[in-house]
Amino acid sequence: MKQRSIIEPFRIKSVEPIRMTTREERECFLVEAGYNPFLLRAEDVLIDLLTDSGTGAMSADQWSGVMRGDESYAGGRSYYRLLDTVRDIFGFRYMLPTHQGRAAERILFSTTCKSGDVIPNNTHFDTTRANIEYVGAKAVDLPAPEGLRPSEVHPFKGNMDVAALEALIHDAGADRVPLVMLTITNNSGGGQPVSMANVKAVRGVCSRYGIPLYIDACRFAENCWFIREREEGYAGKAPRDIARELFSYADGCTMSAKKDGLVNIGGFLAGNDEKLATQESRLLILTEGFTTYGGLAGRDLEAMAAGLEEVLHEDYLQYRIASTGYLGRHLTEAGVPIVQPPGGHAIYIDAAAMLPHIPPRQFPGQALVAQLYLEGGIRTVEIGSVMFGTTDAQTGEATTAAMELVRLAIPRRVYTQSHIDYVHEVVGDVYARRDEIFGMRMVWQQPPLRHFTARFEPLKERARA
Ligand code: F0G
């Protein structure tokens, strides 16, 4: 029998209008924003694929949880509901709520790391790296080699290079590695999953050297779905059981619930070490809030507990991964080069391959981001030399990134199939006239994290070879 369409497993009860714009209007908005999508007003965007973080739609159950939220300063019911949920899914004894993922990172790294330490990860997300560097430690990326080859198809391109981890610990000395991290899915590496076998292998190395393993769990449910679909022995298993097994190999996790917690704000830090949890709670109280609310309202804790349950529903995960894959398949059919195979939360266009006539120092990714907005009001983000490159203030010399990608991140439960059809039509039209696209010049920047505020101008001619 022919496979039927996988439908959105929800109906829509509340809608938010999208304001239509013309190309002429968008031209003005883009000039005003210095060709930087972060500087656009959201209401001037038709389809917002800037991020999947905090942009999802909550369910009726979550919204009713908002009304049930217990706003007591200490010991609120909503805290205990969240604690029970985290214990049940992740299996960790201690949980500190935080306002988002980076607050959990700051508390973890400030408590466990010191100057001169080294923290390996498959690929650090930029806030993770920044929080490690802030305490004077070094963040090292150890992606498996296939993770760096955009067009290569591999089921678990998010994996860590286990041999490189072993070598790094050997060279640095285990006492300088306070913890090892694994980011699931690997966001900076294309939203690609990590296999259970890789988690186990990393655990094995950590155990041999007595180093704790932490998971950056932002997109854990999507990662567990990929394990179920792609790894031997997991077909048909409940995502919740896969999650329980995965986290059983770890000593703790940081979580931005703005992704797979299906909430607009929230996060937590969890672990099994009582002494460490006590130390961490000091910093939590100092900078976030008391241990039973941690910078959130009781209603946020309630919505987060419900979201963590819902994100593991099979119908939801099947739809979620299928809808990202749907966009990836249509773009591939149109000839658009993307990171293969499609990841969980986003499609990454390989701008270097699509616009080979624009050299990295003329920001091919930023040029594509501008065209997608002009052509169809779609907001995306450059993940390439704008984000990771630098310009020397004295010499003006520029460094560029290893890859020039444009991320189309898909908010959870927000857009329908026709929105996604519109997206691939627009990308297809831009692709068809890719030869006419010129590069960009960065006319203003403010490091660090210059991509948030940099301003650009389009070049009027092609780069000379
Ligand atoms: N870790 C990963 C893998 C992330 O993707 C993010 C956020 C964080 C940590 C930090 O969490 O924003 O709640 O403080 N990623 C967003 C993105 C911002 O667009 O990919 P946060």
Tab-separated table of C-alpha atoms and ligand atoms in Angstrom:
chain	number	residue	atom	x	y	z
A	1	MET	CA	0.000	0.000	0.000
A	2	LYS	CA	1.201	3.488	-0.840
A	3	GLN	CA	2.593	5.319	2.213
A	4	ARG	CA	0.070	7.983	3.241
A	5	SER	CA	1.076	11.527	4.198
A	6	ILE	CA	2.342	11.906	7.731
A	7	ILE	CA	0.053	14.614	9.124
A	8	GLU	CA	0.582	17.217	11.822
A	9	PRO	CA	-0.689	15.300	14.905
A	10	PHE	CA	-2.596	18.300	16.265
A	11	ARG	CA	-5.293	20.743	15.248
A	12	ILE	CA	-4.965	24.464	15.634
A	13	LYS	CA	-6.955	26.249	18.323
A	14	SER	CA	-5.300	29.648	18.385
A	15	VAL	CA	-3.689	31.402	15.440
A	16	GLU	CA	-1.297	34.289	15.012
A	17	PRO	CA	-1.647	36.247	11.749
A	18	ILE	CA	1.342	36.588	9.445
A	19	ARG	CA	1.647	40.082	7.966
A	20	MET	CA	2.221	39.862	4.219
A	21	THR	CA	4.911	42.118	2.741
A	22	THR	CA	5.960	43.038	-0.783
A	23	ARG	CA	9.434	42.657	-2.209
A	24	GLU	CA	9.793	46.478	-2.297
A	25	GLU	CA	8.962	46.706	1.414
A	26	ARG	CA	11.388	43.939	2.229
A	27	GLU	CA	14.128	45.744	0.326
A	28	CYS	CA	13.679	48.757	2.632
A	29	PHE	CA	13.539	46.618	5.795
A	30	LEU	CA	16.705	44.804	4.774
A	31	VAL	CA	18.626	48.015	4.128
A	32	GLU	CA	17.466	49.402	7.496
A	33	ALA	CA	18.657	46.175	9.176
A	34	GLY	CA	22.096	46.398	7.554
A	35	TYR	CA	21.344	43.103	5.767
A	36	ASN	CA	21.446	41.330	9.150
A	37	PRO	CA	18.354	39.191	9.929
A	38	PHE	CA	18.880	39.623	13.689
A	39	LEU	CA	18.158	43.345	13.198
A	40	LEU	CA	14.834	42.838	11.389
A	41	ARG	CA	11.544	43.293	13.215
A	42	ALA	CA	9.874	39.880	13.568
A	43	GLU	CA	6.572	41.271	12.255
A	44	ASP	CA	8.294	42.032	8.938
A	45	VAL	CA	9.103	38.309	8.517
A	46	LEU	CA	6.731	35.877	6.756
A	47	ILE	CA	8.297	32.562	7.780
A	48	ASP	CA	10.732	32.782	10.670
A	49	LEU	CA	13.376	30.047	10.544
A	50	LEU	CA	15.962	31.982	12.558
A	51	THR	CA	15.868	29.442	15.384
A	52	ASP	CA	13.917	26.538	16.848
A	53	SER	CA	14.709	27.828	20.345
A	54	GLY	CA	11.791	29.154	22.386
A	55	THR	CA	9.741	29.575	19.206
A	56	GLY	CA	7.526	26.476	19.510
A	57	ALA	CA	3.772	26.374	20.116
A	58	MET	CA	2.527	25.096	23.464
A	59	SER	CA	-0.327	22.597	23.713
A	60	ALA	CA	-3.706	23.103	25.379
A	61	ASP	CA	-2.394	20.922	28.203
A	62	GLN	CA	0.642	23.158	28.673
A	63	TRP	CA	-1.501	26.290	28.645
A	64	SER	CA	-3.803	24.847	31.270
A	65	GLY	CA	-0.645	24.019	33.253
A	66	VAL	CA	0.160	27.725	33.102
A	67	MET	CA	-3.036	28.383	35.071
A	68	ARG	CA	-2.223	25.569	37.515
A	69	GLY	CA	1.299	26.877	38.149
A	70	ASP	CA	2.109	27.186	41.851
A	71	GLU	CA	3.767	30.559	42.446
A	72	SER	CA	4.958	29.839	45.999
A	73	TYR	CA	8.466	31.140	46.585
A	74	ALA	CA	9.688	27.837	48.031
A	75	GLY	CA	8.629	24.219	47.642
A	76	GLY	CA	5.926	24.853	45.019
A	77	ARG	CA	3.879	21.999	43.589
A	78	SER	CA	5.044	22.818	40.046
A	79	TYR	CA	8.682	22.345	41.075
A	80	TYR	CA	7.924	18.874	42.396
A	81	ARG	CA	6.047	17.983	39.235
A	82	LEU	CA	9.066	18.997	37.167
A	83	LEU	CA	11.466	17.167	39.502
A	84	ASP	CA	9.424	13.954	39.203
A	85	THR	CA	9.312	14.295	35.406
A	86	VAL	CA	13.074	14.867	35.119
A	87	ARG	CA	13.793	11.935	37.462
A	88	ASP	CA	11.514	9.712	35.460
A	89	ILE	CA	12.801	10.578	31.959
A	90	PHE	CA	16.454	11.381	32.634
A	91	GLY	CA	17.012	9.309	35.766
A	92	PHE	CA	19.049	11.983	37.608
A	93	ARG	CA	18.459	12.533	41.331
A	94	TYR	CA	19.139	16.279	41.508
A	95	MET	CA	17.651	18.984	39.301
A	96	LEU	CA	18.138	22.736	39.456
A	97	PRO	CA	15.707	24.763	37.307
A	98	THR	CA	17.326	27.617	35.323
A	99	HIS	CA	15.867	30.282	33.060
A	100	GLN	CA	17.495	28.718	29.977
A	101	GLY	CA	20.323	26.446	28.839
A	102	ARG	CA	23.210	28.876	29.139
A	103	ALA	CA	22.419	29.544	32.817
A	104	ALA	CA	22.762	25.807	33.495
A	105	GLU	CA	26.062	25.860	31.551
A	106	ARG	CA	27.401	28.802	33.501
A	107	ILE	CA	26.592	27.166	36.841
A	108	LEU	CA	28.076	23.810	35.787
A	109	PHE	CA	31.317	25.201	34.351
A	110	SER	CA	31.831	27.826	37.075
A	111	THR	CA	31.529	25.073	39.682
A	112	THR	CA	33.543	22.294	38.034
A	113	CYS	CA	36.149	23.992	35.795
A	114	LYS	CA	39.121	26.239	36.371
A	115	SER	CA	41.726	28.039	34.307
A	116	GLY	CA	43.851	25.626	32.258
A	117	ASP	CA	41.232	22.834	32.166
A	118	VAL	CA	40.153	21.253	28.895
A	119	ILE	CA	36.527	20.324	28.078
A	120	PRO	CA	35.956	18.082	25.054
A	121	ASN	CA	32.602	17.888	23.249
A	122	ASN	CA	31.489	16.445	19.889
A	123	THR	CA	30.907	20.123	18.973
A	124	HIS	CA	30.385	22.880	21.529
A	125	PHE	CA	27.456	25.186	20.922
A	126	ASP	CA	28.616	28.828	21.032
A	127	THR	CA	27.170	29.571	24.521
A	128	THR	CA	28.780	26.375	25.864
A	129	ARG	CA	32.137	27.369	24.428
A	130	ALA	CA	31.781	30.945	25.709
A	131	ASN	CA	30.904	29.810	29.248
A	132	ILE	CA	33.916	27.468	29.317
A	133	GLU	CA	36.255	30.178	28.032
A	134	TYR	CA	34.790	32.621	30.562
A	135	VAL	CA	36.261	30.539	33.419
A	136	GLY	CA	39.624	30.336	31.616
A	137	ALA	CA	39.237	26.738	30.436
A	138	LYS	CA	39.586	25.480	26.862
A	139	ALA	CA	36.662	24.107	24.814
A	140	VAL	CA	37.756	21.454	22.303
A	141	ASP	CA	35.580	20.065	19.483
A	142	LEU	CA	36.108	16.405	18.588
A	143	PRO	CA	33.556	15.614	15.852
A	144	ALA	CA	33.815	12.313	13.991
A	145	PRO	CA	35.446	13.010	10.573
A	146	GLU	CA	32.242	12.350	8.563
A	147	GLY	CA	30.583	15.180	10.530
A	148	LEU	CA	32.745	17.677	8.628
A	149	ARG	CA	31.783	16.473	5.140
A	150	PRO	CA	28.435	18.146	4.284
A	151	SER	CA	27.367	15.964	1.354
A	152	GLU	CA	28.307	12.608	2.890
A	153	VAL	CA	25.372	10.490	4.087
A	154	HIS	CA	26.004	8.745	7.414
A	155	PRO	CA	23.366	7.768	10.020
A	156	PHE	CA	25.150	9.349	13.012
A	157	LYS	CA	27.181	12.314	11.826
A	158	GLY	CA	26.895	13.891	15.287
A	159	ASN	CA	29.185	11.284	16.874
A	160	MET	CA	32.327	12.139	18.806
A	161	ASP	CA	35.692	10.895	17.578
A	162	VAL	CA	36.379	8.459	20.435
A	163	ALA	CA	40.037	7.845	19.533
A	164	ALA	CA	40.650	11.611	19.485
A	165	LEU	CA	39.001	11.869	22.931
A	166	GLU	CA	41.278	9.206	24.328
A	167	ALA	CA	44.339	10.934	22.800
A	168	LEU	CA	43.276	14.317	24.180
A	169	ILE	CA	42.817	12.979	27.728
A	170	HIS	CA	46.145	11.178	27.447
A	171	ASP	CA	47.954	14.338	26.312
A	172	ALA	CA	46.233	16.835	28.640
A	173	GLY	CA	46.184	14.511	31.659
A	174	ALA	CA	42.904	13.294	33.155
A	175	ASP	CA	43.179	15.722	36.072
A	176	ARG	CA	42.865	18.639	33.648
A	177	VAL	CA	39.649	17.275	32.109
A	178	PRO	CA	36.919	17.911	34.718
A	179	LEU	CA	34.168	16.579	32.450
A	180	VAL	CA	33.423	15.387	28.926
A	181	MET	CA	30.323	16.651	27.095
A	182	LEU	CA	28.188	15.216	24.321
A	183	THR	CA	25.711	17.475	22.535
A	184	ILE	CA	22.614	15.649	21.292
A	185	THR	CA	21.764	16.342	18.585
A	186	ASN	CA	24.936	18.066	17.447
A	187	ASN	CA	23.538	21.518	16.601
A	188	SER	CA	26.690	23.238	15.351
A	189	GLY	CA	27.494	20.079	13.370
A	190	GLY	CA	24.246	20.214	11.344
A	191	GLY	CA	21.641	18.938	13.830
A	192	GLN	CA	23.016	15.435	13.363
A	193	PRO	CA	22.361	12.648	15.895
A	194	VAL	CA	24.753	10.747	18.160
A	195	SER	CA	24.349	6.956	18.275
A	196	MET	CA	23.821	4.977	21.479
A	197	ALA	CA	26.984	3.051	20.594
A	198	ASN	CA	28.925	6.317	20.536
A	199	VAL	CA	27.465	7.423	23.888
A	200	LYS	CA	28.507	4.042	25.354
A	201	ALA	CA	31.998	4.259	23.860
A	202	VAL	CA	32.494	7.784	25.229
A	203	ARG	CA	31.201	6.577	28.604
A	204	GLY	CA	33.771	3.764	28.466
A	205	VAL	CA	36.653	6.205	27.974
A	206	CYS	CA	35.305	8.500	30.732
A	207	SER	CA	35.020	5.570	33.163
A	208	ARG	CA	38.581	4.444	32.449
A	209	TYR	CA	39.909	7.862	33.401
A	210	GLY	CA	37.373	8.614	36.151
A	211	ILE	CA	35.905	11.640	34.292
A	212	PRO	CA	32.193	12.514	34.516
A	213	LEU	CA	30.136	12.554	31.301
A	214	TYR	CA	27.567	15.334	30.776
A	215	ILE	CA	24.991	15.508	28.031
A	216	ASP	CA	23.898	18.804	26.444
A	217	ALA	CA	20.349	17.519	26.156
A	218	CYS	CA	18.592	20.355	24.235
A	219	ARG	CA	17.303	18.082	21.450
A	220	PHE	CA	17.394	14.731	23.259
A	221	ALA	CA	13.998	13.506	22.031
A	222	GLU	CA	14.893	14.105	18.374
A	223	ASN	CA	18.181	12.274	18.944
A	224	CYS	CA	16.335	9.324	20.530
A	225	TRP	CA	14.003	9.131	17.522
A	226	PHE	CA	16.973	8.873	15.164
A	227	ILE	CA	18.398	6.056	17.326
A	228	ARG	CA	15.080	4.237	17.030
A	229	GLU	CA	14.988	4.721	13.259
A	230	ARG	CA	18.633	4.064	12.464
A	231	GLU	CA	20.411	1.998	15.113
A	232	GLU	CA	20.242	-1.759	15.324
A	233	GLY	CA	18.297	-3.062	18.305
A	234	TYR	CA	16.155	0.051	18.844
A	235	ALA	CA	13.452	-0.293	16.165
A	236	GLY	CA	9.997	0.058	17.687
A	237	LYS	CA	11.318	0.942	21.163
A	238	ALA	CA	9.553	3.712	23.080
A	239	PRO	CA	11.492	7.018	22.821
A	240	ARG	CA	11.198	7.333	26.603
A	241	ASP	CA	12.982	4.002	27.132
A	242	ILE	CA	15.695	5.019	24.680
A	243	ALA	CA	16.130	8.298	26.570
A	244	ARG	CA	16.362	6.482	29.908
A	245	GLU	CA	19.055	4.189	28.556
A	246	LEU	CA	20.994	7.063	26.973
A	247	PHE	CA	21.045	9.179	30.138
A	248	SER	CA	21.934	6.130	32.274
A	249	TYR	CA	25.427	6.373	30.747
A	250	ALA	CA	25.801	10.003	31.863
A	251	ASP	CA	26.524	11.675	35.188
A	252	GLY	CA	24.428	14.722	34.459
A	253	CYS	CA	23.001	17.032	31.822
A	254	THR	CA	22.359	20.647	30.922
A	255	MET	CA	19.061	21.371	29.239
A	256	SER	CA	17.617	24.250	27.274
A	257	ALA	CA	13.922	23.377	27.454
A	258	LYS	CA	13.338	26.012	24.750
A	259	LYS	CA	13.978	23.178	22.307
A	260	ASP	CA	12.796	19.690	23.320
A	261	GLY	CA	11.044	20.989	26.435
A	262	LEU	CA	8.469	22.585	24.087
A	263	VAL	CA	8.425	25.835	26.075
A	264	ASN	CA	9.245	29.452	25.265
A	265	ILE	CA	11.577	29.814	28.246
A	266	GLY	CA	13.181	27.381	30.711
A	267	GLY	CA	15.963	24.930	31.347
A	268	PHE	CA	17.683	22.903	34.054
A	269	LEU	CA	20.907	21.366	35.291
A	270	ALA	CA	20.683	17.792	36.538
A	271	GLY	CA	23.042	15.194	37.979
A	272	ASN	CA	23.602	12.475	40.540
A	273	ASP	CA	26.359	13.984	42.696
A	274	GLU	CA	24.875	15.359	45.913
A	275	LYS	CA	27.944	17.371	46.932
A	276	LEU	CA	28.191	18.994	43.517
A	277	ALA	CA	24.453	19.765	43.433
A	278	THR	CA	24.813	21.538	46.783
A	279	GLN	CA	27.706	23.657	45.471
A	280	GLU	CA	25.787	24.455	42.278
A	281	SER	CA	22.704	25.488	44.235
A	282	ARG	CA	24.741	28.242	45.918
A	283	LEU	CA	25.404	29.902	42.587
A	284	LEU	CA	21.825	29.254	41.489
A	285	ILE	CA	20.471	31.089	44.540
A	286	LEU	CA	22.951	33.911	44.033
A	287	THR	CA	22.179	34.594	40.382
A	288	GLU	CA	19.007	32.776	39.238
A	289	GLY	CA	16.685	32.257	42.194
A	290	PHE	CA	15.830	29.823	44.965
A	291	THR	CA	16.393	26.120	44.229
A	292	THR	CA	12.711	25.398	43.667
A	293	TYR	CA	12.157	27.966	40.922
A	294	GLY	CA	15.586	29.021	39.597
A	295	GLY	CA	14.687	32.186	37.687
A	296	LEU	CA	11.351	30.913	36.379
A	297	ALA	CA	7.735	31.345	37.404
A	298	GLY	CA	5.884	28.325	38.776
A	299	ARG	CA	3.766	28.328	35.607
A	300	ASP	CA	6.923	27.953	33.498
A	301	LEU	CA	7.927	24.876	35.517
A	302	GLU	CA	4.474	23.397	35.001
A	303	ALA	CA	4.575	23.986	31.223
A	304	MET	CA	8.091	22.525	31.036
A	305	ALA	CA	7.052	19.331	32.873
A	306	ALA	CA	4.160	18.862	30.423
A	307	GLY	CA	6.381	19.669	27.416
A	308	LEU	CA	9.015	17.094	28.387
A	309	GLU	CA	6.280	14.454	28.420
A	310	GLU	CA	4.722	15.519	25.114
A	311	VAL	CA	7.989	15.726	23.211
A	312	LEU	CA	8.443	11.966	23.648
A	313	HIS	CA	5.093	11.049	22.046
A	314	GLU	CA	5.736	8.849	19.042
A	315	ASP	CA	3.229	10.631	16.790
A	316	TYR	CA	4.878	13.940	17.556
A	317	LEU	CA	8.431	12.725	16.899
A	318	GLN	CA	7.460	10.919	13.721
A	319	TYR	CA	5.864	14.115	12.397
A	320	ARG	CA	8.700	16.321	13.606
A	321	ILE	CA	11.506	14.353	11.957
A	322	ALA	CA	9.391	13.673	8.840
A	323	SER	CA	8.634	17.378	8.363
A	324	THR	CA	12.299	18.375	8.585
A	325	GLY	CA	13.149	15.540	6.184
A	326	TYR	CA	10.345	16.710	3.848
A	327	LEU	CA	11.965	20.111	3.442
A	328	GLY	CA	15.372	18.465	2.977
A	329	ARG	CA	14.031	16.093	0.316
A	330	HIS	CA	12.384	18.859	-1.715
A	331	LEU	CA	15.502	21.026	-1.616
A	332	THR	CA	17.670	18.078	-2.648
A	333	GLU	CA	15.313	17.306	-5.547
A	334	ALA	CA	15.638	20.937	-6.682
A	335	GLY	CA	19.426	20.489	-6.719
A	336	VAL	CA	20.102	22.695	-3.668
A	337	PRO	CA	23.203	21.412	-1.818
A	338	ILE	CA	22.375	20.742	1.850
A	339	VAL	CA	24.076	18.976	4.737
A	340	GLN	CA	23.064	15.342	4.254
A	341	PRO	CA	21.117	13.618	5.619
A	342	PRO	CA	18.637	16.202	7.011
A	343	GLY	CA	19.057	16.727	10.758
A	344	GLY	CA	16.344	16.872	13.414
A	345	HIS	CA	15.564	20.539	13.901
A	346	ALA	CA	16.957	22.256	10.828
A	347	ILE	CA	18.130	22.052	7.248
A	348	TYR	CA	21.565	23.516	6.559
A	349	ILE	CA	22.189	24.807	3.039
A	350	ASP	CA	25.813	24.518	1.921
A	351	ALA	CA	26.241	28.110	0.695
A	352	ALA	CA	29.859	27.513	-0.361
A	353	ALA	CA	28.696	24.781	-2.764
A	354	MET	CA	25.644	26.746	-3.955
A	355	LEU	CA	27.522	30.016	-4.557
A	356	PRO	CA	31.047	28.895	-5.531
A	357	HIS	CA	31.674	32.251	-7.247
A	358	ILE	CA	31.480	34.073	-3.873
A	359	PRO	CA	34.678	33.586	-1.827
A	360	PRO	CA	34.365	33.076	1.969
A	361	ARG	CA	35.682	36.599	2.664
A	362	GLN	CA	32.629	37.929	0.793
A	363	PHE	CA	30.269	35.883	3.002
A	364	PRO	CA	28.298	33.580	0.661
A	365	GLY	CA	26.050	32.491	3.562
A	366	GLN	CA	25.097	36.071	4.424
A	367	ALA	CA	24.403	36.795	0.749
A	368	LEU	CA	22.040	33.809	0.638
A	369	VAL	CA	20.321	34.823	3.907
A	370	ALA	CA	19.627	38.266	2.362
A	371	GLN	CA	18.243	36.738	-0.869
A	372	LEU	CA	15.893	34.357	0.985
A	373	TYR	CA	14.426	37.302	2.866
A	374	LEU	CA	14.127	39.503	-0.222
A	375	GLU	CA	12.624	36.765	-2.370
A	376	GLY	CA	10.093	35.370	0.106
A	377	GLY	CA	10.324	37.053	3.529
A	378	ILE	CA	12.029	33.981	5.001
A	379	ARG	CA	14.387	34.646	7.904
A	380	THR	CA	17.342	32.267	8.275
A	381	VAL	CA	20.797	32.505	9.846
A	382	GLU	CA	24.338	32.306	8.519
A	383	ILE	CA	26.575	29.736	10.207
A	384	GLY	CA	29.890	30.403	8.526
A	385	SER	CA	32.516	33.119	8.278
A	386	VAL	CA	30.240	35.839	9.690
A	387	MET	CA	29.603	33.776	12.824
A	388	PHE	CA	32.984	32.109	13.261
A	389	GLY	CA	35.386	34.313	11.283
A	390	THR	CA	37.352	37.224	12.729
A	391	THR	CA	38.858	40.448	11.443
A	392	ASP	CA	42.102	41.713	12.949
A	393	ALA	CA	41.459	45.263	14.189
A	394	GLN	CA	44.981	46.423	13.264
A	395	THR	CA	45.777	44.666	9.992
A	396	GLY	CA	42.211	44.158	8.718
A	397	GLU	CA	43.173	40.560	7.977
A	398	ALA	CA	40.203	38.173	8.003
A	399	THR	CA	39.929	34.542	9.066
A	400	THR	CA	37.142	32.381	7.658
A	401	ALA	CA	35.168	29.340	8.845
A	402	ALA	CA	35.549	25.666	7.843
A	403	MET	CA	32.043	25.607	6.322
A	404	GLU	CA	29.689	28.279	4.926
A	405	LEU	CA	26.208	27.143	5.973
A	406	VAL	CA	22.778	28.752	6.160
A	407	ARG	CA	20.477	27.234	8.785
A	408	LEU	CA	16.735	26.906	8.226
A	409	ALA	CA	15.640	26.017	11.780
A	410	ILE	CA	12.086	24.761	12.120
A	411	PRO	CA	10.063	25.904	15.153
A	412	ARG	CA	8.119	23.062	16.807
A	413	ARG	CA	4.383	22.715	15.952
A	414	VAL	CA	4.261	26.203	14.385
A	415	TYR	CA	4.265	25.863	10.602
A	416	THR	CA	2.166	23.548	8.451
A	417	GLN	CA	3.102	21.650	5.304
A	418	SER	CA	2.021	24.527	3.052
A	419	HIS	CA	4.385	26.896	4.863
A	420	ILE	CA	7.178	24.417	4.262
A	421	ASP	CA	6.140	24.072	0.595
A	422	TYR	CA	6.373	27.844	0.293
A	423	VAL	CA	9.882	27.717	1.810
A	424	HIS	CA	11.228	25.198	-0.691
A	425	GLU	CA	9.606	27.085	-3.574
A	426	VAL	CA	11.362	30.294	-2.512
A	427	VAL	CA	14.714	28.547	-1.991
A	428	GLY	CA	14.261	26.869	-5.392
A	429	ASP	CA	13.670	30.229	-7.097
A	430	VAL	CA	16.758	31.747	-5.456
A	431	TYR	CA	18.759	28.669	-6.459
A	432	ALA	CA	17.644	29.006	-10.092
A	433	ARG	CA	19.259	32.434	-10.357
A	434	ARG	CA	22.193	31.774	-8.029
A	435	ASP	CA	24.710	32.996	-10.626
A	436	GLU	CA	23.306	36.537	-10.313
A	437	ILE	CA	23.926	36.753	-6.549
A	438	PHE	CA	26.851	38.895	-5.399
A	439	GLY	CA	28.797	38.717	-2.135
A	440	MET	CA	28.597	41.078	0.845
A	441	ARG	CA	30.925	43.468	2.616
A	442	MET	CA	30.851	43.763	6.407
A	443	VAL	CA	30.759	47.493	7.103
A	444	TRP	CA	30.415	47.420	10.897
A	445	GLN	CA	31.158	44.818	13.533
A	446	GLN	CA	31.468	44.393	17.262
A	447	PRO	CA	33.237	41.226	18.483
A	448	PRO	CA	32.696	38.895	20.274
A	449	LEU	CA	29.585	37.231	18.774
A	450	ARG	CA	29.717	39.830	15.987
A	451	HIS	CA	27.016	38.090	13.941
A	452	PHE	CA	24.234	39.445	16.170
A	453	THR	CA	24.940	43.088	15.380
A	454	ALA	CA	27.191	43.282	12.279
A	455	ARG	CA	26.018	45.417	9.331
A	456	PHE	CA	26.572	44.639	5.666
A	457	GLU	CA	26.322	46.088	2.167
A	458	PRO	CA	25.876	44.068	-1.000
A	459	LEU	CA	28.782	44.162	-3.440
A	460	LYS	CA	28.003	45.455	-6.924
A	461	GLU	CA	30.220	43.072	-8.818
A	462	ARG	CA	31.708	39.617	-8.658
A	463	ALA	CA	34.992	38.884	-6.922
A	464	ARG	CA	37.922	38.767	-9.322
A	465	ALA	CA	39.643	35.411	-9.364
B	1	F0G	N1	23.286	23.985	23.646
B	1	F0G	C1	22.841	23.858	22.385
B	1	F0G	C2	23.203	22.648	21.593
B	1	F0G	C3	22.034	24.874	21.813
B	1	F0G	O1	21.593	24.726	20.561
B	1	F0G	C4	21.701	26.005	22.598
B	1	F0G	C5	20.883	27.077	22.037
B	1	F0G	C6	22.182	26.083	23.909
B	1	F0G	C7	22.971	25.055	24.403
B	1	F0G	C8	21.886	27.269	24.808
B	1	F0G	O2	20.577	27.259	25.239
B	1	F0G	O3	19.642	29.395	24.298
B	1	F0G	O4	18.521	28.186	26.195
B	1	F0G	O5	20.642	29.374	26.575
B	1	F0G	N2	20.654	27.206	20.794
B	1	F0G	C9	19.819	28.198	20.135
B	1	F0G	C10	19.917	28.025	18.635
B	1	F0G	C11	20.020	29.592	20.584
B	1	F0G	O6	19.397	28.888	17.894
B	1	F0G	O7	20.469	27.018	18.165
B	1	F0G	P1	19.806	28.631	25.580
